[in-house]
mmCIF file with all atom_site columns, C-alpha atoms in Angstrom:
data_model
loop_
_atom_site.group_PDB
_atom_site.id
_atom_site.type_symbol
_atom_site.label_atom_id
_atom_site.label_alt_id
_atom_site.label_comp_id
_atom_site.label_asym_id
_atom_site.label_entity_id
_atom_site.label_seq_id
_atom_site.pdbx_PDB_ins_code
_atom_site.Cartn_x
_atom_site.Cartn_y
_atom_site.Cartn_z
_atom_site.occupancy
_atom_site.B_iso_or_equiv
_atom_site.pdbx_formal_charge
_atom_site.auth_seq_id
_atom_site.auth_comp_id
_atom_site.auth_asym_id
_atom_site.auth_atom_id
_atom_site.pdbx_PDB_model_num
ATOM 1   C CA . MET A 1 1   ? 21.637  35.900  11.745  1.00 54.00 ? 932  MET A CA 1
ATOM 2   C CA . ASN A 1 2   ? 23.374  32.920  13.774  1.00 60.00 ? 933  ASN A CA 1
ATOM 3   C CA . LEU A 1 3   ? 24.378  29.692  11.939  1.00 61.00 ? 934  LEU A CA 1
ATOM 4   C CA . VAL A 1 4   ? 22.588  27.668  14.614  1.00 56.00 ? 935  VAL A CA 1
ATOM 5   C CA . LEU A 1 5   ? 19.228  29.641  14.001  1.00 46.00 ? 936  LEU A CA 1
ATOM 6   C CA . LYS A 1 6   ? 19.553  29.483  10.353  1.00 59.00 ? 937  LYS A CA 1
ATOM 7   C CA . SER A 1 7   ? 20.443  25.868  10.457  1.00 57.00 ? 938  SER A CA 1
ATOM 8   C CA . ALA A 1 8   ? 17.476  25.177  12.371  1.00 47.00 ? 939  ALA A CA 1
ATOM 9   C CA . LEU A 1 9   ? 15.264  27.039  10.479  1.00 46.00 ? 940  LEU A CA 1
ATOM 10  C CA . ALA A 1 10  ? 16.743  25.366  7.294   1.00 49.00 ? 941  ALA A CA 1
ATOM 11  C CA . GLY A 1 11  ? 16.018  21.932  8.733   1.00 47.00 ? 942  GLY A CA 1
ATOM 12  C CA . VAL A 1 12  ? 12.427  22.607  9.637   1.00 40.00 ? 943  VAL A CA 1
ATOM 13  C CA . LEU A 1 13  ? 11.749  23.610  5.978   1.00 37.00 ? 944  LEU A CA 1
ATOM 14  C CA . VAL A 1 14  ? 13.465  20.378  5.009   1.00 39.00 ? 945  VAL A CA 1
ATOM 15  C CA . LEU A 1 15  ? 11.223  18.264  7.370   1.00 43.00 ? 946  LEU A CA 1
ATOM 16  C CA . ALA A 1 16  ? 8.579   19.980  6.302   1.00 40.00 ? 947  ALA A CA 1
ATOM 17  C CA . GLY A 1 17  ? 8.854   18.869  2.788   1.00 42.00 ? 948  GLY A CA 1
ATOM 18  C CA . PHE A 1 18  ? 8.915   15.236  4.368   1.00 44.00 ? 949  PHE A CA 1
ATOM 19  C CA . THR A 1 19  ? 5.595   15.509  5.754   1.00 40.00 ? 950  THR A CA 1
ATOM 20  C CA . PRO A 1 20  ? 3.041   14.752  3.190   1.00 38.00 ? 951  PRO A CA 1
ATOM 21  C CA . VAL A 1 21  ? 5.180   11.467  2.416   1.00 34.00 ? 952  VAL A CA 1
ATOM 22  C CA . SER A 1 22  ? 3.032   9.797   4.850   1.00 30.00 ? 953  SER A CA 1
ATOM 23  C CA . SER A 1 23  ? -0.106  10.995  3.873   1.00 30.00 ? 954  SER A CA 1
ATOM 24  C CA . PHE A 1 24  ? 0.349   10.005  0.584   1.00 31.00 ? 955  PHE A CA 1
ATOM 25  C CA . ALA A 1 25  ? 2.060   6.757   1.188   1.00 31.00 ? 956  ALA A CA 1
ATOM 26  C CA . GLN A 1 26  ? 0.414   3.733   -0.328  1.00 33.00 ? 957  GLN A CA 1
ATOM 27  C CA . ASP A 1 27  ? -1.821  2.398   2.002   1.00 40.00 ? 958  ASP A CA 1
ATOM 28  C CA . GLY A 1 28  ? -1.528  -1.611  2.623   1.00 59.00 ? 959  GLY A CA 1
ATOM 29  C CA . SER A 1 29  ? -4.789  -2.072  4.001   1.00 80.00 ? 960  SER A CA 1
ATOM 30  C CA . CYS A 1 30  ? -6.820  -4.981  3.265   1.00 92.00 ? 961  CYS A CA 1
ATOM 31  C CA . THR A 1 31  ? -9.784  -5.458  1.827   1.00 94.00 ? 962  THR A CA 1
ATOM 32  C CA . CYS A 1 32  ? -11.370 -7.468  4.822   1.00 95.00 ? 963  CYS A CA 1
ATOM 33  C CA . ALA A 1 33  ? -9.297  -8.314  7.660   1.00 95.00 ? 964  ALA A CA 1
ATOM 34  C CA . THR A 1 34  ? -10.179 -10.812 10.103  1.00 95.00 ? 965  THR A CA 1
ATOM 35  C CA . ALA A 1 35  ? -8.548  -12.137 13.466  1.00 94.00 ? 966  ALA A CA 1
ATOM 36  C CA . TYR A 1 36  ? -6.740  -15.211 12.795  1.00 94.00 ? 967  TYR A CA 1
ATOM 37  C CA . THR A 1 37  ? -7.871  -17.945 15.514  1.00 91.00 ? 968  THR A CA 1
ATOM 38  C CA . GLY A 1 38  ? -5.502  -20.858 14.518  1.00 90.00 ? 969  GLY A CA 1
ATOM 39  C CA . VAL A 1 39  ? -7.780  -23.084 12.508  1.00 89.00 ? 970  VAL A CA 1
ATOM 40  C CA . ASN A 1 40  ? -6.694  -24.288 9.538   1.00 89.00 ? 971  ASN A CA 1
ATOM 41  C CA . PRO A 1 41  ? -7.801  -24.095 6.569   1.00 93.00 ? 972  PRO A CA 1
ATOM 42  C CA . ILE A 1 42  ? -8.993  -20.679 7.447   1.00 95.00 ? 973  ILE A CA 1
ATOM 43  C CA . GLY A 1 43  ? -12.080 -20.745 4.985   1.00 95.00 ? 974  GLY A CA 1
ATOM 44  C CA . SER A 1 44  ? -13.638 -22.016 1.763   1.00 96.00 ? 975  SER A CA 1
ATOM 45  C CA . ILE A 1 45  ? -14.473 -20.966 -1.532  1.00 97.00 ? 976  ILE A CA 1
ATOM 46  C CA . GLY A 1 46  ? -18.662 -20.212 -1.466  1.00 96.00 ? 977  GLY A CA 1
ATOM 47  C CA . ASN A 1 47  ? -19.989 -19.823 -4.709  1.00 95.00 ? 978  ASN A CA 1
ATOM 48  C CA . VAL A 1 48  ? -18.125 -20.197 -8.361  1.00 97.00 ? 979  VAL A CA 1
ATOM 49  C CA . ASN A 1 49  ? -19.518 -18.761 -11.580 1.00 96.00 ? 980  ASN A CA 1
ATOM 50  C CA . GLY A 1 50  ? -17.783 -19.452 -14.776 1.00 96.00 ? 981  GLY A CA 1
ATOM 51  C CA . SER A 1 51  ? -13.798 -19.030 -15.535 1.00 95.00 ? 982  SER A CA 1
ATOM 52  C CA . VAL A 1 52  ? -12.163 -18.832 -11.586 1.00 97.00 ? 983  VAL A CA 1
ATOM 53  C CA . MET A 1 53  ? -8.880  -20.448 -11.030 1.00 97.00 ? 984  MET A CA 1
ATOM 54  C CA . VAL A 1 54  ? -7.176  -21.151 -7.654  1.00 96.00 ? 985  VAL A CA 1
ATOM 55  C CA . SER A 1 55  ? -3.735  -21.881 -6.644  1.00 93.00 ? 986  SER A CA 1
ATOM 56  C CA . GLN A 1 56  ? -2.962  -25.005 -5.381  1.00 77.00 ? 987  GLN A CA 1
ATOM 57  C CA . VAL A 1 57  ? 0.229   -27.170 -4.681  1.00 74.00 ? 988  VAL A CA 1
ATOM 58  C CA . ALA A 1 58  ? 1.168   -27.589 -8.008  1.00 78.00 ? 989  ALA A CA 1
ATOM 59  C CA . GLY A 1 59  ? 0.192   -24.525 -9.781  1.00 88.00 ? 990  GLY A CA 1
ATOM 60  C CA . TYR A 1 60  ? -3.630  -23.406 -10.572 1.00 93.00 ? 991  TYR A CA 1
ATOM 61  C CA . GLY A 1 61  ? -6.500  -25.202 -11.217 1.00 94.00 ? 992  GLY A CA 1
ATOM 62  C CA . PRO A 1 62  ? -10.289 -25.044 -10.993 1.00 95.00 ? 993  PRO A CA 1
ATOM 63  C CA . ALA A 1 63  ? -12.153 -23.479 -8.300  1.00 96.00 ? 994  ALA A CA 1
ATOM 64  C CA . GLN A 1 64  ? -14.995 -25.327 -7.069  1.00 96.00 ? 995  GLN A CA 1
ATOM 65  C CA . ALA A 1 65  ? -17.167 -24.520 -4.122  1.00 96.00 ? 996  ALA A CA 1
ATOM 66  C CA . GLY A 1 66  ? -16.313 -25.617 -0.651  1.00 96.00 ? 997  GLY A CA 1
ATOM 67  C CA . GLY A 1 67  ? -12.818 -25.850 -1.446  1.00 95.00 ? 998  GLY A CA 1
ATOM 68  C CA . ASP A 1 68  ? -10.566 -25.064 1.262   1.00 94.00 ? 999  ASP A CA 1
ATOM 69  C CA . LEU A 1 69  ? -8.524  -21.874 1.643   1.00 95.00 ? 1000 LEU A CA 1
ATOM 70  C CA . ASP A 1 70  ? -5.345  -21.148 3.709   1.00 93.00 ? 1001 ASP A CA 1
ATOM 71  C CA . PHE A 1 71  ? -2.542  -18.283 3.847   1.00 93.00 ? 1002 PHE A CA 1
ATOM 72  C CA . GLY A 1 72  ? -1.094  -17.714 0.532   1.00 93.00 ? 1003 GLY A CA 1
ATOM 73  C CA . SER A 1 73  ? -4.115  -18.689 -1.811  1.00 95.00 ? 1004 SER A CA 1
ATOM 74  C CA . ARG A 1 74  ? -4.942  -16.636 -4.428  1.00 96.00 ? 1005 ARG A CA 1
ATOM 75  C CA . ILE A 1 75  ? -8.130  -16.687 -6.727  1.00 97.00 ? 1006 ILE A CA 1
ATOM 76  C CA . VAL A 1 76  ? -8.101  -15.305 -10.176 1.00 96.00 ? 1007 VAL A CA 1
ATOM 77  C CA . VAL A 1 77  ? -11.425 -14.608 -11.557 1.00 96.00 ? 1008 VAL A CA 1
ATOM 78  C CA . GLY A 1 78  ? -11.771 -14.288 -15.308 1.00 95.00 ? 1009 GLY A CA 1
ATOM 79  C CA . ALA A 1 79  ? -13.803 -11.898 -17.346 1.00 94.00 ? 1010 ALA A CA 1
ATOM 80  C CA . ARG A 1 80  ? -17.041 -13.910 -17.128 1.00 92.00 ? 1011 ARG A CA 1
ATOM 81  C CA . GLY A 1 81  ? -16.660 -15.025 -13.846 1.00 95.00 ? 1012 GLY A CA 1
ATOM 82  C CA . SER A 1 82  ? -17.190 -14.306 -10.246 1.00 96.00 ? 1013 SER A CA 1
ATOM 83  C CA . ALA A 1 83  ? -16.721 -16.340 -6.903  1.00 96.00 ? 1014 ALA A CA 1
ATOM 84  C CA . SER A 1 84  ? -17.177 -15.757 -3.235  1.00 96.00 ? 1015 SER A CA 1
ATOM 85  C CA . VAL A 1 85  ? -15.338 -16.494 -0.402  1.00 96.00 ? 1016 VAL A CA 1
ATOM 86  C CA . ASN A 1 86  ? -15.532 -17.211 3.361   1.00 96.00 ? 1017 ASN A CA 1
ATOM 87  C CA . VAL A 1 87  ? -12.932 -16.511 5.766   1.00 95.00 ? 1018 VAL A CA 1
ATOM 88  C CA . GLY A 1 88  ? -13.425 -15.725 9.652   1.00 91.00 ? 1019 GLY A CA 1
ATOM 89  C CA . GLY A 1 89  ? -15.595 -12.869 9.662   1.00 91.00 ? 1020 GLY A CA 1
ATOM 90  C CA . CYS A 1 90  ? -15.113 -11.691 6.168   1.00 94.00 ? 1021 CYS A CA 1
ATOM 91  C CA . ASN A 1 91  ? -17.385 -12.893 3.325   1.00 95.00 ? 1022 ASN A CA 1
ATOM 92  C CA . LEU A 1 92  ? -16.572 -10.994 -0.077  1.00 94.00 ? 1023 LEU A CA 1
ATOM 93  C CA . SER A 1 93  ? -17.688 -10.822 -3.583  1.00 94.00 ? 1024 SER A CA 1
ATOM 94  C CA . VAL A 1 94  ? -14.726 -11.552 -6.164  1.00 95.00 ? 1025 VAL A CA 1
ATOM 95  C CA . PRO A 1 95  ? -16.309 -9.893  -9.062  1.00 95.00 ? 1026 PRO A CA 1
ATOM 96  C CA . ALA A 1 96  ? -15.146 -10.247 -12.905 1.00 95.00 ? 1027 ALA A CA 1
ATOM 97  C CA . ASN A 1 97  ? -11.457 -9.767  -14.019 1.00 96.00 ? 1028 ASN A CA 1
ATOM 98  C CA . SER A 1 98  ? -10.140 -9.968  -9.953  1.00 96.00 ? 1029 SER A CA 1
ATOM 99  C CA . THR A 1 99  ? -7.943  -11.376 -7.906  1.00 96.00 ? 1030 THR A CA 1
ATOM 100 C CA . LEU A 1 100 ? -7.736  -12.223 -4.442  1.00 96.00 ? 1031 LEU A CA 1
ATOM 101 C CA . ASP A 1 101 ? -4.954  -12.619 -1.959  1.00 95.00 ? 1032 ASP A CA 1
ATOM 102 C CA . ILE A 1 102 ? -4.829  -14.168 1.722   1.00 95.00 ? 1033 ILE A CA 1
ATOM 103 C CA . SER A 1 103 ? -2.123  -13.193 3.453   1.00 94.00 ? 1034 SER A CA 1
ATOM 104 C CA . ARG A 1 104 ? -1.202  -13.160 7.268   1.00 93.00 ? 1035 ARG A CA 1
ATOM 105 C CA . VAL A 1 105 ? -0.503  -9.838  8.768   1.00 92.00 ? 1036 VAL A CA 1
ATOM 106 C CA . GLU A 1 106 ? 0.400   -9.928  12.305  1.00 90.00 ? 1037 GLU A CA 1
ATOM 107 C CA . ASN A 1 107 ? -1.861  -11.769 14.049  1.00 91.00 ? 1038 ASN A CA 1
ATOM 108 C CA . LYS A 1 108 ? -4.351  -10.869 11.358  1.00 94.00 ? 1039 LYS A CA 1
ATOM 109 C CA . ILE A 1 109 ? -5.940  -12.973 8.028   1.00 95.00 ? 1040 ILE A CA 1
ATOM 110 C CA . CYS A 1 110 ? -5.686  -10.424 5.083   1.00 96.00 ? 1041 CYS A CA 1
ATOM 111 C CA . LEU A 1 111 ? -8.237  -10.687 2.175   1.00 96.00 ? 1042 LEU A CA 1
ATOM 112 C CA . ASN A 1 112 ? -7.320  -8.127  -0.673  1.00 95.00 ? 1043 ASN A CA 1
ATOM 113 C CA . VAL A 1 113 ? -9.399  -7.941  -3.514  1.00 94.00 ? 1044 VAL A CA 1
ATOM 114 C CA . LEU A 1 114 ? -7.868  -6.276  -6.756  1.00 93.00 ? 1045 LEU A CA 1
ATOM 115 C CA . GLY A 1 115 ? -9.532  -5.775  -9.812  1.00 84.00 ? 1046 GLY A CA 1
ATOM 116 C CA . SER A 1 116 ? -8.848  -4.717  -13.402 1.00 60.00 ? 1047 SER A CA 1
ATOM 117 C CA . GLU A 1 117 ? -9.631  -1.356  -12.343 1.00 54.00 ? 1048 GLU A CA 1
ATOM 118 C CA . HIS A 1 118 ? -6.784  -1.632  -9.600  1.00 45.00 ? 1049 HIS A CA 1
ATOM 119 C CA . THR A 1 119 ? -4.249  -2.999  -12.041 1.00 37.00 ? 1050 THR A CA 1
ATOM 120 C CA . ALA A 1 120 ? -4.396  -0.605  -14.802 1.00 31.00 ? 1051 ALA A CA 1
ATOM 121 C CA . GLN A 1 121 ? -4.273  2.589   -12.650 1.00 31.00 ? 1052 GLN A CA 1
ATOM 122 C CA . THR A 1 122 ? -0.608  4.341   -11.605 1.00 31.00 ? 1053 THR A CA 1
ATOM 123 C CA . GLY A 1 123 ? -1.428  5.859   -8.300  1.00 35.00 ? 1054 GLY A CA 1
ATOM 124 C CA . ASN A 1 124 ? -2.715  4.224   -5.223  1.00 39.00 ? 1055 ASN A CA 1
ATOM 125 C CA . SER A 1 125 ? -5.921  2.743   -4.042  1.00 38.00 ? 1056 SER A CA 1
ATOM 126 C CA . THR A 1 126 ? -6.612  5.596   -2.097  1.00 40.00 ? 1057 THR A CA 1
ATOM 127 C CA . GLY A 1 127 ? -7.627  8.065   -5.173  1.00 41.00 ? 1058 GLY A CA 1
ATOM 128 C CA . VAL A 1 128 ? -4.779  10.764  -4.499  1.00 42.00 ? 1059 VAL A CA 1
ATOM 129 C CA . SER A 1 129 ? -1.892  11.127  -6.788  1.00 45.00 ? 1060 SER A CA 1
ATOM 130 C CA . ASN A 1 130 ? 1.159   9.927   -5.336  1.00 49.00 ? 1061 ASN A CA 1
ATOM 131 C CA . ASN A 1 131 ? 3.304   13.133  -5.379  1.00 53.00 ? 1062 ASN A CA 1
ATOM 132 C CA . ALA A 1 132 ? 5.822   12.124  -2.589  1.00 52.00 ? 1063 ALA A CA 1
ATOM 133 C CA . PRO A 1 133 ? 8.784   12.681  -4.621  1.00 57.00 ? 1064 PRO A CA 1
ATOM 134 C CA . LEU A 1 134 ? 7.886   16.338  -5.761  1.00 56.00 ? 1065 LEU A CA 1
ATOM 135 C CA . PHE A 1 135 ? 7.366   17.267  -2.002  1.00 58.00 ? 1066 PHE A CA 1
ATOM 136 C CA . ILE A 1 136 ? 10.633  16.000  -0.708  1.00 65.00 ? 1067 ILE A CA 1
ATOM 137 C CA . PHE A 1 137 ? 12.546  17.750  -3.738  1.00 55.00 ? 1068 PHE A CA 1
ATOM 138 C CA . GLY A 1 138 ? 10.048  20.978  -2.799  1.00 55.00 ? 1069 GLY A CA 1
ATOM 139 C CA . GLY A 1 139 ? 11.303  20.874  0.746   1.00 61.00 ? 1070 GLY A CA 1
ATOM 140 C CA . MET A 1 140 ? 15.180  20.206  -0.090  1.00 63.00 ? 1071 MET A CA 1
ATOM 141 C CA . ALA A 1 141 ? 14.622  23.078  -2.755  1.00 58.00 ? 1072 ALA A CA 1
ATOM 142 C CA . LEU A 1 142 ? 13.443  25.321  -0.551  1.00 61.00 ? 1073 LEU A CA 1
ATOM 143 C CA . GLY A 1 143 ? 15.582  24.856  2.553   1.00 57.00 ? 1074 GLY A CA 1
ATOM 144 C CA . ALA A 1 144 ? 18.289  25.608  0.112   1.00 63.00 ? 1075 ALA A CA 1
ATOM 145 C CA . GLY A 1 145 ? 16.956  28.155  -0.696  1.00 58.00 ? 1076 GLY A CA 1
ATOM 146 C CA . VAL A 1 146 ? 16.674  29.637  2.429   1.00 60.00 ? 1077 VAL A CA 1
ATOM 147 C CA . LEU A 1 147 ? 20.095  29.327  3.452   1.00 60.00 ? 1078 LEU A CA 1
ATOM 148 C CA . ALA A 1 148 ? 21.353  30.753  0.643   1.00 65.00 ? 1079 ALA A CA 1
ATOM 149 C CA . ALA A 1 149 ? 19.096  33.836  1.126   1.00 66.00 ? 1080 ALA A CA 1
ATOM 150 C CA . THR A 1 150 ? 20.183  33.915  4.838   1.00 68.00 ? 1081 THR A CA 1
ATOM 151 C CA . ALA A 1 151 ? 23.655  33.408  3.805   1.00 67.00 ? 1082 ALA A CA 1
ATOM 152 C CA . ASP A 1 152 ? 26.164  35.997  6.022   1.00 63.00 ? 1083 ASP A CA 1
ATOM 153 C CA . LYS A 1 153 ? 28.361  37.381  2.718   1.00 64.00 ? 1084 LYS A CA 1
ATOM 154 C CA . ASP A 1 154 ? 29.745  39.577  5.077   1.00 66.00 ? 1085 ASP A CA 1
ATOM 155 C CA . HIS A 1 155 ? 31.771  37.775  7.506   1.00 61.00 ? 1086 HIS A CA 1
ATOM 156 C CA . LYS A 1 156 ? 34.358  35.328  5.921   1.00 60.00 ? 1087 LYS A CA 1
ATOM 157 C CA . VAL A 1 157 ? 35.849  32.161  7.562   1.00 60.00 ? 1088 VAL A CA 1
ATOM 158 C CA . SER A 1 158 ? 39.501  32.970  6.296   1.00 59.00 ? 1089 SER A CA 1
ATOM 159 C CA . ASP A 1 159 ? 41.263  35.239  3.528   1.00 55.00 ? 1090 ASP A CA 1
#
């Protein structure tokens, strides 16, 4: 078999091992995204029940209904608490044992709620296990196997 053809076949097989990586990559999407209109503050806290803290300039303090929210704000809700926020077109509830992070992604406001069920899991938030390293290694092993199996043992480079 021609060396160029063998190399191309091995390259295709190795690349096949990389294709699932994009489908298993952790999605960085927001729980809710809304357009940023340039207005500050970007939103406010709606209701607060129980133990709810909000990040402030000097650390965390008790959250209050009507309190302003801006980029970098974080709301932490305790075991017996809940809160709601209004930011742009997003009206979110933040349940007990959850955290809400507000950030800017390009020209959008990104609100991301992480609950205790999210922080305890080792996989990603899509429910699909992250087997990317297994697929990468498998593709590399398959490519090496094809190269070894198709090696031309009769034509030596030098004697």
